[in-house]
């Protein structure tokens, strides 16, 4: 696994030194976890969760929202109740 | 060289619920910006999303109506990418275990644009296969200004269904028919209002062309930003022509995303897809998997409403309506209910009465509504009164010509037909003695028609009939006057 690729996906700016250091660390972690590849999982159904709990839902009921001033508290810039940011270019 | 187009659609549909997909904020279009948000839909750390059961039910219902297989075990996954309209930097979606698989949409003739209904392909009942339907959360809405963009999180986290088709669509007209059928099905089942202009139904089109007969697909482009079904038709038509021209001129199609500009009637390059996105899907640890076999599918099967195409078939089967009448009457749920309400109120032979009602609705009512800029909800004609009028015609009390006049009056005033018939003195004459007197007058006044009739010209009888009805001021029962005339002429 290429550290600079992973760093880019997470939008992390790494120095050359860090790339070298993390590359060996990441390889170590992956190798450790990779031991699981050796297990025989024939006949075992894949599962996303450890506990056999299904169908945790909520009813379609409306609850109060945040006051708009609270919702915008973390916005560095705002205008007309919108969160303002550098222009998104498509 | 002859080319053919290969088209697949990805349709996003906003699911009609009271609250958002994973929190209790109101799911509402058009509220002041950022007034329907909470820590969950703003993507604050440490919050716990919980799926809205109603949205899951409506997705399963959609799947059942479109003939999908409902996955027994489903889950939600995180789709990671960075974009300002998504506060968590991942979207909760479904990856390898979506709620619905397969299924299809059959394209009926009258789902095609009017000018394409005569094309044989419109009558082919083509099935556009679906790959999957999954449930996810919508993103925020962004507004673009001169140097900045503004974000409104009201839409963030509202339930969104994604319907993906196989590349089964071969023309702009088929894309149109697919979307109009889907739109009707979803809005009639109250799953979504599915209005493209409001962004409740959004469609991305994947289009490629290839020399006719070639098995391999050409390079595809993705078209975005259509905001009506006819806009999709125009965009697809433009893009097919652009690709064929490019290739014919020796050029190459590169895989890219293009934006449709409806006013200019062109697609423009948005971005090229040089590298595939790496979304790093993985199961969302906050959300437990779903089992659809613990009663969900069974209860949805029982609640499954009749689809427009099922209703169309029923009208043709039970009331012997032709395919055009049946398709118009089943295209809108309110219109269908109205039609059936009138039919229940009308007396007489079911098939005969149904045809008469269909004629009144399609030939008269829809035009009157359009002319008055009204919808069915504004219509003053009560189904009971409408049914009464049709019964009067069926029983021979008034002629169908008179009934049309009454109908217009009912539309304008909402009065009962019997009142109007009385006011206008419109009673149909069925008394044989009275009819005979009109028939005799007609025969005396038109010796030429009488000669023609006796010489074997059957059309002359209609001329005499017309005269006799005219003499009766339109009150003579047309069928009986014909019989009386024939009797006199052959005596």
Coordinates of C-alpha atoms in Angstrom, one line a residue:
Chain A
X1 CA 0.0 0.0 0.0
X2 CA 1.4 3.3 -1.1
X3 CA 1.5 5.8 1.8
X4 CA 1.4 8.9 -0.4
X5 CA -1.8 7.6 -2.1
X6 CA -3.5 6.9 1.2
X7 CA -2.3 10.3 2.4
X8 CA -3.8 12.0 -0.6
X9 CA -7.2 10.2 -0.1
X10 CA -7.2 11.6 3.5
X11 CA -6.0 15.0 2.3
X12 CA -2.8 14.8 4.4
X13 CA 0.3 16.7 3.4
X14 CA 3.3 14.5 4.3
X15 CA 7.0 15.4 4.0
X16 CA 9.4 13.0 2.3
X17 CA 10.7 11.9 5.7
X18 CA 7.2 11.1 6.9
X19 CA 6.4 9.2 3.8
X20 CA 9.5 7.0 4.3
X21 CA 8.8 6.5 8.1
X22 CA 5.0 5.8 7.7
X23 CA 5.6 3.5 4.7
X24 CA 7.4 1.0 6.9
X25 CA 4.9 1.5 9.7
X26 CA 1.9 1.0 7.5
X27 CA 3.5 -2.1 5.9
X28 CA 4.0 -3.5 9.4
X29 CA 0.4 -2.9 10.3
X30 CA -0.9 -4.4 7.1
X31 CA 1.3 -7.4 7.5
X32 CA 0.0 -8.0 11.0
X33 CA -3.6 -7.7 10.0
X34 CA -2.8 -9.8 6.9
X35 CA -2.3 -12.9 9.0
X36 CA -6.1 -13.2 9.0
X37 CA -5.9 -14.0 5.3
X38 CA -4.5 -17.4 6.3
X39 CA -7.7 -18.4 8.1
X40 CA -9.9 -21.0 6.5
X41 CA -13.3 -19.2 6.2
X42 CA -14.9 -21.8 4.0
X43 CA -18.6 -22.0 4.7
X44 CA -18.7 -18.9 7.0
X45 CA -21.2 -16.3 5.9
X46 CA -19.6 -12.8 5.7
X47 CA -21.0 -10.4 8.3
X48 CA -20.7 -6.6 8.8
X49 CA -21.2 -6.7 12.5
X50 CA -20.2 -9.0 15.3
X51 CA -23.6 -9.1 17.1
X52 CA -26.6 -10.7 15.4
X53 CA -28.8 -7.6 15.8
X54 CA -31.0 -6.6 12.8
X55 CA -33.5 -3.9 12.0
X56 CA -32.8 -1.1 14.4
X57 CA -35.1 1.6 13.0
X58 CA -36.8 4.7 14.1
X59 CA -40.3 5.7 13.2
X60 CA -40.8 8.5 10.7
X61 CA -41.4 11.2 13.3
X62 CA -40.2 14.8 13.0
X63 CA -38.1 16.1 15.9
X64 CA -37.0 19.7 16.6
X65 CA -33.9 20.9 14.7
X66 CA -31.1 23.2 15.9
X67 CA -31.8 26.9 15.8
X68 CA -30.2 28.2 12.7
X69 CA -27.7 30.4 14.6
X70 CA -26.4 27.3 16.4
X71 CA -26.2 25.3 13.2
X72 CA -24.0 28.1 11.7
X73 CA -21.8 28.5 14.8
X74 CA -18.8 26.7 13.3
X75 CA -19.0 28.3 9.9
X76 CA -16.1 30.6 9.3
X77 CA -18.2 32.7 7.0
X78 CA -21.9 33.0 6.5
X79 CA -24.4 35.1 4.6
X80 CA -28.2 34.8 4.4
X81 CA -28.1 31.7 6.6
X82 CA -25.9 30.0 4.1
X83 CA -22.4 28.6 5.0
X84 CA -20.0 30.5 2.7
X85 CA -16.9 28.9 1.3
X86 CA -14.4 29.3 -1.5
X87 CA -16.1 28.8 -4.8
X88 CA -16.6 25.1 -5.7
X89 CA -15.4 24.8 -9.3
X90 CA -17.0 22.0 -11.4
Chain B
X1 CA -21.5 3.7 -41.4
X2 CA -24.6 3.2 -39.2
X3 CA -24.2 3.6 -35.5
X4 CA -26.4 2.6 -32.6
X5 CA -26.6 4.2 -29.1
X6 CA -26.3 2.3 -25.8
X7 CA -27.8 4.1 -22.9
X8 CA -28.1 3.4 -19.2
X9 CA -29.6 5.6 -16.5
X10 CA -28.9 6.3 -12.9
X11 CA -32.0 7.8 -11.4
X12 CA -32.1 9.5 -8.0
X13 CA -35.5 9.8 -6.3
X14 CA -36.2 11.7 -3.2
X15 CA -38.3 9.5 -0.9
X16 CA -41.4 11.2 0.6
X17 CA -41.1 11.1 4.3
X18 CA -41.8 13.4 7.2
X19 CA -38.2 13.3 8.6
X20 CA -34.7 12.7 7.3
X21 CA -33.1 9.4 6.6
X22 CA -31.0 9.1 9.8
X23 CA -32.3 11.8 12.1
X24 CA -35.6 13.5 13.0
X25 CA -35.1 16.8 11.1
X26 CA -37.9 17.7 8.8
X27 CA -37.7 16.6 5.2
X28 CA -39.0 19.6 3.4
X29 CA -38.3 21.4 0.2
X30 CA -38.0 25.2 0.1
X31 CA -37.5 26.0 3.8
X32 CA -35.1 28.9 4.7
X33 CA -31.5 27.7 4.5
X34 CA -30.1 25.6 7.3
X35 CA -33.2 25.6 9.4
X36 CA -33.6 21.8 9.3
X37 CA -30.3 20.6 10.7
X38 CA -29.0 18.8 13.8
X39 CA -25.7 17.2 14.9
X40 CA -26.5 14.0 12.9
X41 CA -27.1 15.6 9.5
X42 CA -24.4 18.2 10.1
X43 CA -21.9 15.3 10.5
X44 CA -20.8 16.2 14.1
X45 CA -18.5 13.6 15.7
X46 CA -20.0 11.1 18.1
X47 CA -23.6 11.1 16.8
X48 CA -25.6 8.0 16.2
X49 CA -27.6 7.8 13.0
X50 CA -30.8 5.6 13.0
X51 CA -32.5 4.6 9.8
X52 CA -36.0 5.8 9.1
X53 CA -38.2 2.8 8.7
X54 CA -40.7 4.5 6.4
X55 CA -37.9 5.2 3.8
X56 CA -36.8 1.6 3.9
X57 CA -40.4 0.5 3.5
X58 CA -40.9 2.8 0.5
X59 CA -37.8 1.5 -1.2
X60 CA -38.9 -2.1 -0.7
X61 CA -42.3 -1.1 -2.0
X62 CA -40.7 0.4 -5.1
X63 CA -38.7 -2.8 -5.6
X64 CA -41.8 -4.9 -5.4
X65 CA -43.7 -2.7 -7.8
X66 CA -40.9 -2.9 -10.3
X67 CA -40.5 -6.6 -10.0
X68 CA -37.2 -6.6 -8.1
X69 CA -35.9 -9.3 -5.9
X70 CA -35.7 -7.9 -2.4
X71 CA -32.4 -8.8 -0.8
X72 CA -32.9 -10.9 2.4
X73 CA -30.0 -9.2 4.2
X74 CA -29.0 -5.6 3.5
X75 CA -26.7 -3.1 5.1
X76 CA -25.5 0.5 4.8
X77 CA -22.0 1.3 3.8
X78 CA -19.8 4.5 3.9
X79 CA -18.8 5.9 0.6
X80 CA -15.8 8.2 1.3
X81 CA -14.9 11.3 -0.7
X82 CA -14.4 15.0 0.0
X83 CA -17.0 17.5 -1.2
X84 CA -18.3 20.6 0.6
X85 CA -21.9 19.4 0.2
X86 CA -21.2 16.4 2.5
X87 CA -20.2 17.3 6.0
X88 CA -19.0 13.8 7.2
X89 CA -16.8 13.4 4.2
X90 CA -18.6 10.2 3.6
X91 CA -22.1 9.5 2.3
X92 CA -24.1 6.7 3.9
X93 CA -25.1 4.5 1.0
X94 CA -25.5 0.8 0.1
X95 CA -22.7 -1.0 -1.7
X96 CA -22.8 -4.7 -2.1
X97 CA -26.0 -5.5 -0.3
X98 CA -28.6 -3.1 -1.7
X99 CA -32.3 -3.4 -0.8
X100 CA -33.4 -4.4 -4.3
X101 CA -31.9 -6.3 -7.2
X102 CA -33.0 -6.9 -10.8
X103 CA -36.5 -6.0 -11.9
X104 CA -37.5 -3.9 -14.8
X105 CA -39.8 -1.2 -16.3
X106 CA -42.0 -2.1 -19.3
X107 CA -42.3 0.8 -21.8
X108 CA -46.0 1.2 -22.8
X109 CA -46.9 2.9 -26.0
X110 CA -48.4 6.0 -24.5
X111 CA -45.4 6.6 -22.2
X112 CA -43.5 7.6 -25.4
X113 CA -43.5 11.2 -26.5
X114 CA -46.6 11.9 -28.6
X115 CA -44.7 12.3 -31.9
X116 CA -43.0 8.9 -31.4
X117 CA -46.0 6.8 -30.5
X118 CA -46.5 5.7 -34.1
X119 CA -42.9 4.3 -34.2
X120 CA -43.1 0.4 -34.0
X121 CA -40.7 0.5 -31.1
X122 CA -43.4 2.2 -29.0
X123 CA -45.6 -0.8 -29.4
X124 CA -42.9 -3.4 -28.6
X125 CA -43.5 -3.4 -24.9
X126 CA -39.8 -3.3 -24.3
X127 CA -38.5 -4.2 -20.9
X128 CA -35.7 -2.0 -19.5
X129 CA -34.0 -4.1 -16.9
X130 CA -32.9 -2.7 -13.6
X131 CA -29.6 -3.6 -12.0
X132 CA -30.4 -2.5 -8.5
X133 CA -32.2 0.0 -6.2
X134 CA -30.5 1.2 -3.1
X135 CA -31.2 3.7 -0.4
X136 CA -28.8 6.5 0.6
X137 CA -28.8 10.0 2.1
X138 CA -29.0 13.1 -0.1
X139 CA -26.3 15.7 0.1
X140 CA -26.6 19.5 0.8
X141 CA -27.6 22.0 -1.8
X142 CA -25.0 24.4 -3.0
X143 CA -25.5 27.8 -4.5
X144 CA -22.8 29.4 -6.7
X145 CA -21.9 33.1 -6.5
X146 CA -19.3 35.3 -8.2
X147 CA -16.4 34.3 -6.0
X148 CA -17.9 32.0 -3.4
X149 CA -20.3 29.2 -2.9
X150 CA -23.0 28.9 -0.3
X151 CA -24.2 25.6 1.4
X152 CA -27.7 24.8 2.7
X153 CA -27.8 21.6 4.7
X154 CA -31.6 21.3 4.8
X155 CA -31.4 18.6 2.1
X156 CA -28.4 16.8 3.6
X157 CA -29.4 13.5 5.0
X158 CA -32.8 13.3 3.4
X159 CA -33.7 9.8 2.0
X160 CA -32.7 9.2 -1.6
X161 CA -33.3 6.1 -3.7
X162 CA -30.9 5.3 -6.5
X163 CA -32.3 3.3 -9.4
X164 CA -29.8 1.9 -11.8
X165 CA -30.7 0.4 -15.2
X166 CA -28.9 -2.0 -17.5
X167 CA -27.7 -0.3 -20.7
X168 CA -30.9 -1.4 -22.3
X169 CA -32.1 1.9 -23.6
X170 CA -31.4 2.5 -27.3
X171 CA -32.9 6.0 -28.1
X172 CA -33.9 9.3 -26.5
X173 CA -37.5 8.3 -26.9
X174 CA -37.0 5.2 -24.8
X175 CA -35.2 7.2 -22.1
X176 CA -38.3 9.5 -22.1
X177 CA -40.7 6.6 -21.9
X178 CA -38.7 4.9 -19.1
X179 CA -38.6 8.1 -17.0
X180 CA -42.3 9.0 -17.5
X181 CA -43.3 5.4 -16.6
X182 CA -41.1 5.5 -13.5
X183 CA -42.4 9.0 -12.6
X184 CA -46.0 7.8 -12.8
X185 CA -45.5 4.7 -10.8
X186 CA -43.6 6.4 -8.0
X187 CA -45.9 9.4 -7.7
X188 CA -49.1 7.3 -7.8
X189 CA -47.8 5.1 -5.0
X190 CA -47.0 8.3 -3.1
X191 CA -43.4 7.1 -2.8
X192 CA -42.1 10.3 -4.2
X193 CA -43.6 13.4 -5.9
X194 CA -40.9 12.7 -8.5
X195 CA -41.0 16.1 -10.0
X196 CA -37.8 16.7 -12.0
X197 CA -38.1 20.4 -12.0
X198 CA -38.0 20.4 -8.2
X199 CA -35.1 18.0 -8.2
X200 CA -37.2 15.2 -6.6
X201 CA -36.2 13.0 -9.5
X202 CA -32.7 13.5 -10.9
X203 CA -31.2 11.5 -13.8
X204 CA -27.7 10.9 -15.0
X205 CA -27.4 9.3 -18.4
X206 CA -24.5 7.1 -19.5
X207 CA -24.3 7.2 -23.3
X208 CA -22.1 5.5 -25.8
X209 CA -22.3 4.8 -29.5
X210 CA -20.9 1.9 -31.5
X211 CA -21.1 0.7 -35.1
X212 CA -24.3 -1.2 -35.6
X213 CA -23.8 -4.9 -34.9
X214 CA -20.6 -4.5 -32.9
X215 CA -20.7 -6.3 -29.6
X216 CA -18.1 -4.2 -27.7
X217 CA -19.3 -1.0 -26.1
X218 CA -18.0 2.4 -27.2
X219 CA -16.5 4.8 -24.7
X220 CA -19.3 6.3 -22.6
X221 CA -19.9 9.8 -21.4
X222 CA -22.1 10.7 -18.5
X223 CA -24.6 13.6 -18.9
X224 CA -25.9 15.5 -15.9
X225 CA -28.1 18.5 -15.2
X226 CA -31.3 17.7 -17.0
X227 CA -34.4 19.1 -15.2
X228 CA -37.3 17.7 -17.2
X229 CA -38.1 14.4 -18.9
X230 CA -38.2 16.2 -22.3
X231 CA -34.9 17.8 -21.4
X232 CA -33.4 14.3 -21.0
X233 CA -34.8 13.4 -24.4
X234 CA -33.1 16.5 -26.0
X235 CA -29.8 15.9 -24.1
X236 CA -29.6 12.3 -25.1
X237 CA -30.4 13.1 -28.7
X238 CA -27.8 15.8 -28.8
X239 CA -25.1 13.6 -27.2
X240 CA -25.7 10.7 -29.6
X241 CA -25.3 13.0 -32.6
X242 CA -22.2 14.6 -31.1
X243 CA -20.6 11.3 -30.5
X244 CA -21.4 9.9 -33.9
X245 CA -20.1 13.1 -35.6
X246 CA -16.9 13.0 -33.5
X247 CA -16.2 9.4 -34.5
X248 CA -17.2 9.9 -38.2
X249 CA -14.7 12.8 -38.4
X250 CA -12.0 10.5 -37.2
X251 CA -12.1 11.8 -33.6
X252 CA -12.2 9.8 -30.4
X253 CA -14.6 9.9 -27.5
X254 CA -13.0 10.3 -24.1
X255 CA -14.6 9.2 -20.9
X256 CA -15.9 12.3 -19.4
X257 CA -18.8 14.0 -17.5
X258 CA -20.8 16.5 -19.5
X259 CA -23.3 19.1 -18.4
X260 CA -26.5 19.7 -20.4
X261 CA -27.5 23.3 -21.0
X262 CA -31.1 23.2 -22.0
X263 CA -31.3 26.8 -23.2
X264 CA -28.3 26.4 -25.5
X265 CA -29.4 22.8 -26.4
X266 CA -25.8 21.5 -25.9
X267 CA -23.7 19.4 -23.6
X268 CA -20.5 20.9 -22.2
X269 CA -17.4 19.2 -20.7
X270 CA -17.5 19.2 -16.9
X271 CA -14.6 17.0 -16.1
X272 CA -12.7 14.1 -17.6
X273 CA -12.5 10.8 -15.7
X274 CA -8.8 10.2 -15.8
X275 CA -8.6 8.1 -12.6
X276 CA -11.4 6.0 -11.1
X277 CA -12.6 7.3 -7.8
X278 CA -11.5 5.3 -4.8
X279 CA -14.5 5.5 -2.5
X280 CA -13.3 2.9 0.0
X281 CA -16.7 1.5 0.7
X282 CA -17.0 -0.3 4.0
X283 CA -19.9 -1.3 6.3
X284 CA -21.1 1.6 8.4
X285 CA -20.3 0.5 12.0
X286 CA -23.0 2.8 13.4
X287 CA -25.8 1.0 11.5
X288 CA -27.0 -2.5 12.1
X289 CA -27.8 -4.7 9.1
X290 CA -31.4 -5.1 7.9
X291 CA -33.3 -8.4 7.5
X292 CA -36.2 -8.0 5.0
X293 CA -37.6 -11.5 5.6
X294 CA -38.8 -10.8 9.2
X295 CA -42.1 -9.3 8.0
X296 CA -41.0 -6.3 6.0
X297 CA -41.5 -7.8 2.5
X298 CA -44.7 -9.6 3.5
X299 CA -46.3 -6.4 4.9
X300 CA -45.2 -4.4 1.9
X301 CA -46.6 -7.0 -0.5
X302 CA -50.0 -6.5 1.2
X303 CA -49.8 -2.8 0.9
X304 CA -48.7 -2.9 -2.7
X305 CA -50.9 -0.5 -4.7
X306 CA -52.0 -1.2 -8.3
X307 CA -49.4 0.2 -10.7
X308 CA -50.5 2.3 -13.6
X309 CA -49.8 -0.5 -16.0
X310 CA -51.7 -3.0 -13.9
X311 CA -54.7 -0.6 -13.9
X312 CA -54.4 0.0 -17.7
X313 CA -54.7 -3.8 -18.2
X314 CA -57.6 -4.0 -15.8
X315 CA -59.5 -1.3 -17.7
X316 CA -58.9 -3.1 -21.0
X317 CA -59.9 -6.4 -19.5
X318 CA -62.9 -5.5 -17.4
X319 CA -64.4 -2.6 -19.4
X320 CA -63.2 -3.4 -22.9
X321 CA -61.6 0.0 -23.2
X322 CA -59.1 0.4 -26.0
X323 CA -55.4 0.8 -25.2
X324 CA -55.4 4.6 -25.7
X325 CA -58.4 5.2 -23.4
X326 CA -57.1 2.8 -20.8
X327 CA -53.6 4.4 -20.8
X328 CA -54.9 8.0 -20.5
X329 CA -57.3 7.1 -17.6
X330 CA -54.5 5.2 -15.7
X331 CA -51.8 7.8 -16.3
X332 CA -52.9 9.9 -13.3
X333 CA -54.1 8.4 -10.0
X334 CA -56.6 11.2 -9.4
X335 CA -58.0 10.8 -12.9
X336 CA -58.3 7.0 -12.3
X337 CA -60.2 7.5 -9.0
X338 CA -62.5 10.0 -10.7
X339 CA -63.2 7.7 -13.6
X340 CA -64.0 4.8 -11.3
X341 CA -66.1 7.1 -9.1
X342 CA -68.2 8.1 -12.1
X343 CA -68.4 4.5 -13.3
X344 CA -69.7 3.4 -9.8
X345 CA -72.4 6.1 -10.0
X346 CA -73.5 5.3 -13.5
X347 CA -76.2 2.8 -14.3
X348 CA -76.3 0.6 -17.4
X349 CA -74.1 -2.0 -19.1
X350 CA -70.6 -1.7 -17.6
X351 CA -68.7 -1.7 -20.8
X352 CA -71.0 0.6 -22.7
X353 CA -71.1 3.1 -19.8
X354 CA -67.3 2.9 -19.2
X355 CA -66.7 3.8 -22.9
X356 CA -69.1 6.7 -22.7
X357 CA -67.4 8.0 -19.5
X358 CA -64.0 7.6 -21.1
X359 CA -65.1 9.6 -24.1
X360 CA -66.5 12.4 -22.0
X361 CA -63.3 12.5 -19.9
X362 CA -60.9 12.3 -22.7
X363 CA -62.7 14.3 -25.4
X364 CA -64.5 16.9 -23.3
X365 CA -63.4 17.1 -19.7
X366 CA -59.6 17.3 -20.2
X367 CA -60.0 20.0 -22.8
X368 CA -62.4 22.0 -20.6
X369 CA -60.0 21.7 -17.6
X370 CA -57.1 22.8 -19.8
X371 CA -59.0 25.7 -21.3
X372 CA -60.0 26.9 -17.8
X373 CA -56.5 26.4 -16.4
X374 CA -57.9 24.0 -13.8
X375 CA -57.0 20.7 -12.4
X376 CA -59.3 17.8 -11.5
X377 CA -59.3 19.0 -7.9
X378 CA -61.1 22.2 -9.1
X379 CA -63.6 20.3 -11.2
X380 CA -67.2 21.2 -10.3
X381 CA -68.7 18.1 -11.8
X382 CA -69.4 15.6 -9.0
X383 CA -68.8 12.0 -10.0
X384 CA -72.4 11.2 -9.0
X385 CA -73.7 13.8 -11.3
X386 CA -71.4 12.7 -14.1
X387 CA -72.6 9.2 -13.6
X388 CA -76.2 10.4 -13.6
X389 CA -75.7 12.1 -17.0
X390 CA -74.2 9.0 -18.5
X391 CA -77.1 6.9 -17.2
X392 CA -79.6 9.3 -18.8
X393 CA -78.0 8.8 -22.2
X394 CA -77.8 5.1 -21.7
X395 CA -81.5 4.9 -20.8
X396 CA -82.3 7.0 -23.9
X397 CA -83.7 9.9 -22.0
X398 CA -81.5 12.4 -23.9
X399 CA -79.3 12.1 -27.0
X400 CA -75.5 12.0 -26.7
X401 CA -75.5 15.4 -28.6
X402 CA -77.7 16.9 -25.9
X403 CA -75.6 15.3 -23.2
X404 CA -72.5 17.1 -24.5
X405 CA -74.3 20.4 -24.0
X406 CA -75.4 19.4 -20.5
X407 CA -71.8 18.4 -19.7
X408 CA -70.5 21.8 -20.6
X409 CA -73.1 23.4 -18.5
X410 CA -72.3 21.0 -15.6
X411 CA -68.6 21.9 -15.9
X412 CA -69.4 25.6 -15.7
X413 CA -72.0 25.5 -12.9
X414 CA -71.7 22.2 -11.1
X415 CA -75.5 21.8 -11.4
X416 CA -77.1 18.4 -11.4
X417 CA -77.8 17.0 -14.9
X418 CA -81.5 16.6 -14.2
X419 CA -81.8 20.3 -13.4
X420 CA -80.1 21.3 -16.6
X421 CA -82.1 18.9 -18.7
X422 CA -85.3 20.4 -17.2
X423 CA -84.1 24.0 -17.6
X424 CA -83.3 23.4 -21.2
X425 CA -86.4 21.4 -21.9
X426 CA -84.2 18.7 -23.2
X427 CA -86.3 15.6 -23.1
X428 CA -85.6 13.0 -25.7
X429 CA -88.7 11.9 -27.6
X430 CA -89.1 8.2 -27.7
X431 CA -92.9 8.1 -28.1
X432 CA -93.6 6.2 -31.4
X433 CA -96.5 8.3 -32.4
X434 CA -94.5 11.6 -32.1
X435 CA -91.5 10.0 -33.9
X436 CA -93.7 8.9 -36.7
X437 CA -95.0 12.4 -37.3
X438 CA -91.4 13.7 -37.6
X439 CA -90.4 10.8 -39.9
X440 CA -93.4 11.4 -42.2
X441 CA -92.6 15.1 -42.4
X442 CA -89.0 14.3 -43.3
X443 CA -90.1 11.8 -46.0
X444 CA -92.5 14.3 -47.6
X445 CA -89.9 17.1 -47.6
X446 CA -87.1 15.0 -49.2
X447 CA -88.4 13.0 -52.1
X448 CA -84.9 12.7 -53.6
X449 CA -83.4 11.0 -50.5
X450 CA -86.4 8.7 -50.5
X451 CA -85.7 7.7 -54.1
X452 CA -82.0 7.3 -53.3
X453 CA -82.9 5.0 -50.4
X454 CA -85.2 2.9 -52.5
X455 CA -82.5 2.7 -55.2
X456 CA -80.3 1.1 -52.5
X457 CA -78.3 4.0 -51.2
X458 CA -78.2 3.3 -47.5
X459 CA -76.6 6.7 -46.8
X460 CA -79.8 8.4 -47.8
X461 CA -81.4 7.0 -44.6
X462 CA -78.9 9.0 -42.5
X463 CA -79.9 12.2 -44.4
X464 CA -83.5 11.5 -43.6
X465 CA -82.7 10.7 -40.0
X466 CA -80.8 14.0 -39.7
X467 CA -83.8 15.9 -41.1
X468 CA -86.2 14.2 -38.8
X469 CA -84.0 14.9 -35.7
X470 CA -83.7 18.5 -36.9
X471 CA -87.5 18.8 -37.1
X472 CA -87.8 17.4 -33.6
X473 CA -85.3 20.2 -32.5
X474 CA -82.8 17.5 -31.6
X475 CA -85.1 15.7 -29.2
X476 CA -85.9 12.6 -31.3
X477 CA -84.2 9.5 -30.0
X478 CA -81.8 8.8 -32.9
X479 CA -81.9 5.1 -32.8
X480 CA -85.7 4.9 -32.6
X481 CA -86.3 7.5 -35.3
X482 CA -84.1 5.4 -37.6
X483 CA -86.2 2.4 -37.0
X484 CA -89.4 4.3 -37.6
X485 CA -88.1 5.8 -40.9
X486 CA -87.1 2.3 -42.1
X487 CA -90.4 0.9 -41.2
X488 CA -92.3 3.7 -43.1
X489 CA -90.0 3.6 -46.2
X490 CA -90.2 -0.2 -46.5
X491 CA -94.0 -0.3 -45.9

